[in-house]
Tab-separated table of C-alpha atoms in Angstrom:
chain	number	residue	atom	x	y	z
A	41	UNK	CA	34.490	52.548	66.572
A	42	UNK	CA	31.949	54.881	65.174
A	43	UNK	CA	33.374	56.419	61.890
A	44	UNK	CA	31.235	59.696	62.281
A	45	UNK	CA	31.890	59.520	66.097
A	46	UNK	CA	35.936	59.668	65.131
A	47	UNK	CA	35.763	61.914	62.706
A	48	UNK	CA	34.042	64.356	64.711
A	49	UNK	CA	36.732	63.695	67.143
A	50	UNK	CA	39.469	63.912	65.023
A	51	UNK	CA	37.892	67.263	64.132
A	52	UNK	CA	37.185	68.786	67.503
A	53	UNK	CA	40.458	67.800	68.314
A	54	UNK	CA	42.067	69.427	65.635
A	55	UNK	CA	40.284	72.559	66.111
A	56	UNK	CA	41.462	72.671	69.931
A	57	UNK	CA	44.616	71.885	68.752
A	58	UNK	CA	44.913	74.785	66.264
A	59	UNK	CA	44.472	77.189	69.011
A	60	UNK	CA	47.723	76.453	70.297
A	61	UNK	CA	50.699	78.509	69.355
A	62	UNK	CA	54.624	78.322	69.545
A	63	UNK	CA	55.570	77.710	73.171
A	64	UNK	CA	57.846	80.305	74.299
A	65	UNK	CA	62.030	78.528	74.876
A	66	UNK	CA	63.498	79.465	78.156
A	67	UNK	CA	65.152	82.667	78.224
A	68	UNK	CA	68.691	80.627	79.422
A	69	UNK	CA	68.115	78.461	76.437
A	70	UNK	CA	69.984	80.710	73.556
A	71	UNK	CA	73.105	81.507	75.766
A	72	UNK	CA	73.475	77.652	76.227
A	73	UNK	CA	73.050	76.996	72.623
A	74	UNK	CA	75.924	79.881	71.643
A	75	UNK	CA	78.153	78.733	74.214
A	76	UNK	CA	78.236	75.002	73.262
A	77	UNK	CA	78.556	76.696	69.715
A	78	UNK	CA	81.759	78.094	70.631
A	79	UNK	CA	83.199	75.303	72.566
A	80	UNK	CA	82.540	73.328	69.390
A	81	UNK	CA	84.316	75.819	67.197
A	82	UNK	CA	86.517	76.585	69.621
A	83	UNK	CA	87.994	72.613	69.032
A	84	UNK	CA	90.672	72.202	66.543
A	85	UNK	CA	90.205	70.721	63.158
A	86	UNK	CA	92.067	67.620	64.032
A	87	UNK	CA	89.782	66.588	66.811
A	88	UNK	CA	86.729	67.385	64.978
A	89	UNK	CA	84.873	65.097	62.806
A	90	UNK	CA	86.335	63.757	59.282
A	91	UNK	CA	83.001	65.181	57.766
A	92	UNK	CA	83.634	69.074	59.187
A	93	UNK	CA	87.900	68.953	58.698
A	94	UNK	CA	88.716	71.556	55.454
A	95	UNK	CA	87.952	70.514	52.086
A	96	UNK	CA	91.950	70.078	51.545
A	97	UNK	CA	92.308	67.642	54.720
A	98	UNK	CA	89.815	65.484	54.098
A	99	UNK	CA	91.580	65.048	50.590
A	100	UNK	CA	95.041	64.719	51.965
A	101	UNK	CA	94.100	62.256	54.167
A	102	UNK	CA	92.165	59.858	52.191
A	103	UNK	CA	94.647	59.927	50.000
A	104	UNK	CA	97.374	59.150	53.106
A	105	UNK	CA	94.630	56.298	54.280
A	106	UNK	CA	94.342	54.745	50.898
A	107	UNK	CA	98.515	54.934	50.090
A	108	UNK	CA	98.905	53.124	53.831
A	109	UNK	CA	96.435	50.411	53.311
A	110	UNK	CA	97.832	50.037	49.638
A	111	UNK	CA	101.302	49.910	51.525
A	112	UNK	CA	100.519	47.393	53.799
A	113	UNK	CA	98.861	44.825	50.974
A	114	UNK	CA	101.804	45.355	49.096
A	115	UNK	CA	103.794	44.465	52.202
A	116	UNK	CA	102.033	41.220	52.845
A	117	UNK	CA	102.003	40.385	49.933
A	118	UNK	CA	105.614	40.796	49.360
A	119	UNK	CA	106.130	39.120	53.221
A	120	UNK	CA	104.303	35.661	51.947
A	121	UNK	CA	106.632	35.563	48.326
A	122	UNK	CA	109.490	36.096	50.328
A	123	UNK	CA	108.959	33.476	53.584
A	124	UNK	CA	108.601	31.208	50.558
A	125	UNK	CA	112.056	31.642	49.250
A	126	UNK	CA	114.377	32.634	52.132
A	127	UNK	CA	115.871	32.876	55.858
A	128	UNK	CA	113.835	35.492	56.301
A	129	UNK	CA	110.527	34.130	55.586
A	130	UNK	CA	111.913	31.276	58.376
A	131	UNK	CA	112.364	33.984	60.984
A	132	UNK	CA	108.724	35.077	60.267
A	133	UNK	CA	107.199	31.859	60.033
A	134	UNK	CA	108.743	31.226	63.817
A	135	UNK	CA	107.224	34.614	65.019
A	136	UNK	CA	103.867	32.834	63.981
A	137	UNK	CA	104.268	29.455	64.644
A	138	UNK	CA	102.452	30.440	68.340
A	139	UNK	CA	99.502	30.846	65.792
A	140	UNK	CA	99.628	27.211	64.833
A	141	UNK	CA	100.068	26.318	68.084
A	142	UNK	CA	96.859	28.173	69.035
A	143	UNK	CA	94.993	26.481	66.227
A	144	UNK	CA	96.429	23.014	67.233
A	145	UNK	CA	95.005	23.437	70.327
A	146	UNK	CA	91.343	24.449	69.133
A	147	UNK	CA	91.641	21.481	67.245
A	148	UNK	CA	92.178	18.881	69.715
A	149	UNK	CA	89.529	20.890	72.056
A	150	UNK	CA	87.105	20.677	69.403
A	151	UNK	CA	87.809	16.670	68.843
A	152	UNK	CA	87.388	16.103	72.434
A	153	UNK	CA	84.185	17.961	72.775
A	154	UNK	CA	82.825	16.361	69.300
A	155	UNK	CA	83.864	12.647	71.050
A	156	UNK	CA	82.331	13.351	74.206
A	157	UNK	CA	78.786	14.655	72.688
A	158	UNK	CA	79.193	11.207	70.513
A	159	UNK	CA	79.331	9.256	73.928
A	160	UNK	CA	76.671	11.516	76.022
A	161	UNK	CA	73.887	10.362	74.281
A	162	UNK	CA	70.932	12.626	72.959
A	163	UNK	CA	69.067	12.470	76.042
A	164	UNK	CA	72.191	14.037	78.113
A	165	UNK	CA	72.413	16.872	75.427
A	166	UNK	CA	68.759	17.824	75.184
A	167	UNK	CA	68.825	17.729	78.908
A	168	UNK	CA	72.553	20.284	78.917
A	169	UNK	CA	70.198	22.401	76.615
A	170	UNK	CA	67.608	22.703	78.723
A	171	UNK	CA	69.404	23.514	81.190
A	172	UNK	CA	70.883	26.486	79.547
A	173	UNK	CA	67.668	27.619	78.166
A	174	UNK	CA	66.183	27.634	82.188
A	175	UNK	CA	69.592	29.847	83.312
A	176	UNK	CA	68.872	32.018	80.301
A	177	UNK	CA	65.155	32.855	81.395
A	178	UNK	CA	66.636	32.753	85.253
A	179	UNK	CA	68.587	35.912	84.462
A	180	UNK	CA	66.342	37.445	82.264
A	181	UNK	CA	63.440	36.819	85.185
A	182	UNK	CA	65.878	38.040	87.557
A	183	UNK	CA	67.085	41.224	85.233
A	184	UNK	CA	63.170	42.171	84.460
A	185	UNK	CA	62.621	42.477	88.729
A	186	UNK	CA	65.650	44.188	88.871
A	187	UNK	CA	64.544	46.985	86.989
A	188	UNK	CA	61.290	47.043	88.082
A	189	UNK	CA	62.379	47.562	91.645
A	190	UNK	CA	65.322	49.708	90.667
A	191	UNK	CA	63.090	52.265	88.319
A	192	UNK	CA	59.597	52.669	89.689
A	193	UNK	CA	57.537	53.701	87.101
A	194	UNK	CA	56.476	57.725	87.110
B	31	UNK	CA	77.641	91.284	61.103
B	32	UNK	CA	79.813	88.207	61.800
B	33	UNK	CA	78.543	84.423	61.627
B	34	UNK	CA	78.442	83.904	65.199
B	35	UNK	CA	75.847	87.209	65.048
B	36	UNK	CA	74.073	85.828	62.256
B	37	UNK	CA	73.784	82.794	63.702
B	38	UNK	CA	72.549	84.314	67.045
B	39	UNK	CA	69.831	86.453	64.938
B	40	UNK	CA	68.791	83.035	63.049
B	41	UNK	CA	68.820	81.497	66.664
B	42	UNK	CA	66.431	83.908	68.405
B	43	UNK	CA	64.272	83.781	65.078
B	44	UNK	CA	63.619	80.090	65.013
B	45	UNK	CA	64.244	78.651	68.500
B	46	UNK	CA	60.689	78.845	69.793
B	47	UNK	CA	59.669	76.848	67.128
B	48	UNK	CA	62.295	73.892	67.588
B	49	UNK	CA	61.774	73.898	71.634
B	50	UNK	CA	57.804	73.643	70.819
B	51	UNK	CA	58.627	70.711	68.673
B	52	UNK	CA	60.556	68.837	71.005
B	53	UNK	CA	58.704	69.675	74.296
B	54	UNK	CA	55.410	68.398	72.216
B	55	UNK	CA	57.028	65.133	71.812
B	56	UNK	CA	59.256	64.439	74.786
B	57	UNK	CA	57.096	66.979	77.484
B	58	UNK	CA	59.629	67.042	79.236
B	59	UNK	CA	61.324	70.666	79.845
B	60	UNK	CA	65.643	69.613	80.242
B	61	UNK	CA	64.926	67.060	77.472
B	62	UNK	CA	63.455	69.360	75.436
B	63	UNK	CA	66.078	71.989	75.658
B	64	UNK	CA	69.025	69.246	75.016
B	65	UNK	CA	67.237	68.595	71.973
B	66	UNK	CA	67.294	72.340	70.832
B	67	UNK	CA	70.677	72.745	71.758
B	68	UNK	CA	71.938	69.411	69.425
B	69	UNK	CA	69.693	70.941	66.650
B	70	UNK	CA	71.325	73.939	66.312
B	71	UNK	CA	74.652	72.580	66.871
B	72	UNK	CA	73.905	70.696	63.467
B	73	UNK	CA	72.185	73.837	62.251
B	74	UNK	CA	75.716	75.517	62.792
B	75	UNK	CA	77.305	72.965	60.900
B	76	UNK	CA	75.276	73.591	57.699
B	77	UNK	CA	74.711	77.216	58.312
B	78	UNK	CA	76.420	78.113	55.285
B	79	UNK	CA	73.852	76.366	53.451
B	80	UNK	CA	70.739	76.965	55.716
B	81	UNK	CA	70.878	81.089	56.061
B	82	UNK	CA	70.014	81.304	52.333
B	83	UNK	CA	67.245	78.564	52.368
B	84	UNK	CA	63.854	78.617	52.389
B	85	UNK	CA	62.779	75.320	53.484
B	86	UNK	CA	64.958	75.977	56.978
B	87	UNK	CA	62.042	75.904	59.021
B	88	UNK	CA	60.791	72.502	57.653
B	89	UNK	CA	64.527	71.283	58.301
B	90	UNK	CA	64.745	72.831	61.563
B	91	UNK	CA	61.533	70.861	62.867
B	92	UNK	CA	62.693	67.606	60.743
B	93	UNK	CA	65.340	67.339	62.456
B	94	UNK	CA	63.991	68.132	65.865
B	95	UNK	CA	61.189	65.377	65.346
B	96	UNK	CA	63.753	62.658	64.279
B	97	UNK	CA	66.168	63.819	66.999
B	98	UNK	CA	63.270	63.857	69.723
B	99	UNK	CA	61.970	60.183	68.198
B	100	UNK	CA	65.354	58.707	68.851
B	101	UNK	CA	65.723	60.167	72.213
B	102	UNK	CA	62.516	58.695	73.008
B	103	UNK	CA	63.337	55.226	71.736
B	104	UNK	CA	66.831	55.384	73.164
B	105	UNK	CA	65.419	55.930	76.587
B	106	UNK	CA	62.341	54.162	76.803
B	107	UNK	CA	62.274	50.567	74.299
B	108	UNK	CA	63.921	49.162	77.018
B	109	UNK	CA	61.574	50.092	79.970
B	110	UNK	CA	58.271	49.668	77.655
B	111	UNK	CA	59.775	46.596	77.053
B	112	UNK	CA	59.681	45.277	80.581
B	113	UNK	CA	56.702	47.199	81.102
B	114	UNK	CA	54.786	45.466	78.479
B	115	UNK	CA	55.506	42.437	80.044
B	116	UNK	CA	53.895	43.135	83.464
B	117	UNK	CA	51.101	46.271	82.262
B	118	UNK	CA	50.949	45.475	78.144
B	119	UNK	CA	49.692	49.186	77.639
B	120	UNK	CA	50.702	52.545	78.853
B	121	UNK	CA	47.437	53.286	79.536
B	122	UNK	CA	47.450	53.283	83.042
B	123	UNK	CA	50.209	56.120	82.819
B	124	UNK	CA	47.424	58.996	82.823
B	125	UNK	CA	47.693	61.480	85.411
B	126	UNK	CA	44.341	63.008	86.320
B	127	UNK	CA	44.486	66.978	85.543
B	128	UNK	CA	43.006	69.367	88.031
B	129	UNK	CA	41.007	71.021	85.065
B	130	UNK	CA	38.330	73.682	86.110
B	131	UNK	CA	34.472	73.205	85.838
B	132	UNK	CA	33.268	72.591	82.251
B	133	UNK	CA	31.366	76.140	82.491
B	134	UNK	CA	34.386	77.727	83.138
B	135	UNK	CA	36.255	75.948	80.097
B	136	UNK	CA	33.512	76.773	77.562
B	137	UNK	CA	32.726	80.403	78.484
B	138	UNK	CA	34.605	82.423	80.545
B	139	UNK	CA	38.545	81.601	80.322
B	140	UNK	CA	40.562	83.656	78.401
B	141	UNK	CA	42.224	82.607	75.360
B	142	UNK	CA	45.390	82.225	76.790
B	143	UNK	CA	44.411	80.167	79.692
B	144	UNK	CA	42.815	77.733	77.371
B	145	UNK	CA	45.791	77.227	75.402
B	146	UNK	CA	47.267	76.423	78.514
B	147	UNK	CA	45.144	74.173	79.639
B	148	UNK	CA	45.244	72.368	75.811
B	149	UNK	CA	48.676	72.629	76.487
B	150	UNK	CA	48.792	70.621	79.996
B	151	UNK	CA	46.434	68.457	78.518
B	152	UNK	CA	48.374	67.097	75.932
B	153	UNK	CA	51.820	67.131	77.728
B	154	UNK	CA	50.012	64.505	80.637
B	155	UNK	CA	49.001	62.011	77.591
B	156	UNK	CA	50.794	58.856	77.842
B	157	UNK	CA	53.734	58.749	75.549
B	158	UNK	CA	52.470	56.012	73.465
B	159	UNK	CA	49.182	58.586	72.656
B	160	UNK	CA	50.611	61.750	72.579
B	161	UNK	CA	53.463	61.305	69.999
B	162	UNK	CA	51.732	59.982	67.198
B	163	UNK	CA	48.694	62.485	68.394
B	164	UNK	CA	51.485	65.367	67.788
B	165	UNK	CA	53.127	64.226	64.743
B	166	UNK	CA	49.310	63.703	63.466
B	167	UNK	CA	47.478	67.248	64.577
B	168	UNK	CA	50.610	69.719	64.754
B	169	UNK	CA	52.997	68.195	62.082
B	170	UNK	CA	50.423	67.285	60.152
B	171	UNK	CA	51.816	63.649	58.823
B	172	UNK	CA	50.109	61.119	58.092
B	173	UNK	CA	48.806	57.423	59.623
B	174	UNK	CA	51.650	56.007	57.371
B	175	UNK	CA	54.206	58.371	58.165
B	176	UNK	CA	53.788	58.177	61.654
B	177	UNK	CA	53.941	54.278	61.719
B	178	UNK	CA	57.147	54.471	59.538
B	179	UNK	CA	58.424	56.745	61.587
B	180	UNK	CA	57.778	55.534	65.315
B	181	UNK	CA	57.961	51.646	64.203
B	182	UNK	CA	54.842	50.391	64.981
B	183	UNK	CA	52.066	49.025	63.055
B	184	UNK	CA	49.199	51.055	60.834
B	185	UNK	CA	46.679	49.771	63.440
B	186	UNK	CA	48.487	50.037	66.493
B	187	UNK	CA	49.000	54.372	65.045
B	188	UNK	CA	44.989	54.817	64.499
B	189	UNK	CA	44.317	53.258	67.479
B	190	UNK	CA	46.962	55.079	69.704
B	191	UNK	CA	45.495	58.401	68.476
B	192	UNK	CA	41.952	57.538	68.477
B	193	UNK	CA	42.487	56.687	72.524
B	194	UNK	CA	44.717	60.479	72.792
B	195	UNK	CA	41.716	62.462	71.333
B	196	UNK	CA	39.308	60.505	73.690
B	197	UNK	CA	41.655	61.331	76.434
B	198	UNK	CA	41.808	64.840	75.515
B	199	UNK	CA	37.879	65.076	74.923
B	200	UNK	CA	37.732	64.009	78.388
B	201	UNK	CA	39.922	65.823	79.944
B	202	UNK	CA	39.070	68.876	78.387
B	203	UNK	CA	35.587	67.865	78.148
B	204	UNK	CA	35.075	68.586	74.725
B	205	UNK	CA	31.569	68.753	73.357
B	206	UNK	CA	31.241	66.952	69.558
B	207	UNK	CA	27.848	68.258	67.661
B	208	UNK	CA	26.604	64.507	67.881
B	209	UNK	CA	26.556	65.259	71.550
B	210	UNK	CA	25.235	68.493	71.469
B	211	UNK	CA	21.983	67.598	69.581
């Protein structure tokens, strides 16, 4: 590229470009703007968003959000020291134990899988990769046409 | 006068300049408009603050640059994505103009129907030309700006707008003074 060349350019250009002035919005365009205006003000505080509720609210209810999250530490935390020490902490340990169950089961899952990649072989696994990574591109491939049949391009 | 008036007033005073903005970047009329309409929605939110400011009209067209930048990334990264694959450029997006003879461009259209034809001209630029051409000649940022702000690299801006005042030189078959002589 020719530095005086572009800067002549760039020049020309500009001075076309100055020429132009504000385009004129449609004459349907400021109705539609007050009108979504007024729907928006027209919604109540309490479905608006945190940042536009009253100065008051927004205080109010961080302080609500921060005394229920403090609540519900304390809670746990209170929960754990008392399964510890009583009946009750027996009674909640049972309305987990499905949770150890779940974990049990991951476990043994996970040993099985972690055995039978031991006895595959590294041949069989770079192969199972492989053959992922082709089904991958497949799809992309097959996405990519997709589009470019679905959305012709303008 | 209530808000909603004042607002109305402060509506009609700046809304040419915020459509212009967006229908420079996007060139596209319905998108254009839904971008005006979500700026002034925010403009209503901070209207309190804006009606006494000063530097309104720089907000105003901040915001309806970032706003139109997003919209365009929202709608097209994924399509120039697949179209990158299979064209690599935009290039071949260029519509040919049915511009007048060059006579007719130089000396005897009026004003206004050159603007118009500027204006056509620039609207049929590919995308990938005419945005950072338009943040570069009418919003007057620079190289940097414009790379920061579309996400693309230094080059990849200078060479974008070098190929979107070539376009336009052709299409409105502009004469440089290297040329003339």
């Amino acid at each position: 590229m020719n530095p005086e060349f572009e800067k002549q350019l760039s020049a020309r250009v500009q001075q076309e470009l100055n020429t132009l002035g504000e385009l004129s919005a449609p004459f349907a365009l400021a109705g539609r703007v007050m009108r979504a205006v007024e729907r928006r003000t027209a919604v109540p505080w309490y479905r608006s968003a945190w940042q536009s509720w009253p100065l008051g609210l927004q205080g109010a209810a961080l302080v609500i959000l921060l005394l229920l999250f403090g609540g519900i530490c304390l809670g746990f935390s209170e929960l754990s020291h008392v399964a510890r020490v009583s009946s009750t902490g027996q009674q909640a340990g049972e309305w987990f134990a499905w949770f150890g169950v779940l974990c049990k089961t991951v476990g043994v899952l996970a040993d099985a899988l972690m055995t039978a990649f031991r006895h595959l072989g590294t041949g069989v696994l770079i192969g199972c990769g492989l053959a992922l990574f082709a089904a991958y591109a497949a799809c992309v491939g097959l996405g990519t046409a997709c589009v470019r049949l679905a959305l012709p391009r303008r | 006068m209530t808000d909603a008036q004042q607002f109305e007033v402060f509506l009609h005073n700046y809304q040419n300049m915020v459509f212009s903005t967006a229908m420079r970047l996007l060139a596209n009329q319905t998108d254009a408009e839904d971008i005006t309409q979500e700026v002034f929605l925010r403009a209503f939110e901070r209207f309190d603050q804006l009606r006494g400011s000063r530097t309104v009209g720089g907000w105003l067209k901040t915001v309806a640059t970032n706003l139109s930048l997003n919209h365009i990334s929202r709608y097209r990264s994924r399509w120039t994505f697949f179209s990158d694959i299979f064209h690599g450029t935009e290039d071949n997006d260029e519509q040919p103009v049915d511009f007048p003879s060059p006579v007719d461009t130089d000396e005897t259209l009026a004003i206004s129907d050159r603007r118009e034809l500027v204006e056509q001209a620039l609207q049929s630029l590919p995308t990938a030309q005419r945005v950072p051409l338009v943040l570069y000649h009418l919003e007057g940022l620079r190289y940097e700006e414009i790379a920061v702000k579309v996400g693309v690299s230094l080059g990849k801006v200078k060479t974008d707008i070098f190929r979107g005042r070539e376009t336009l030189r052709r299409k409105l078959r502009l004469k440089l003074a290297e040329e003339a002589s």
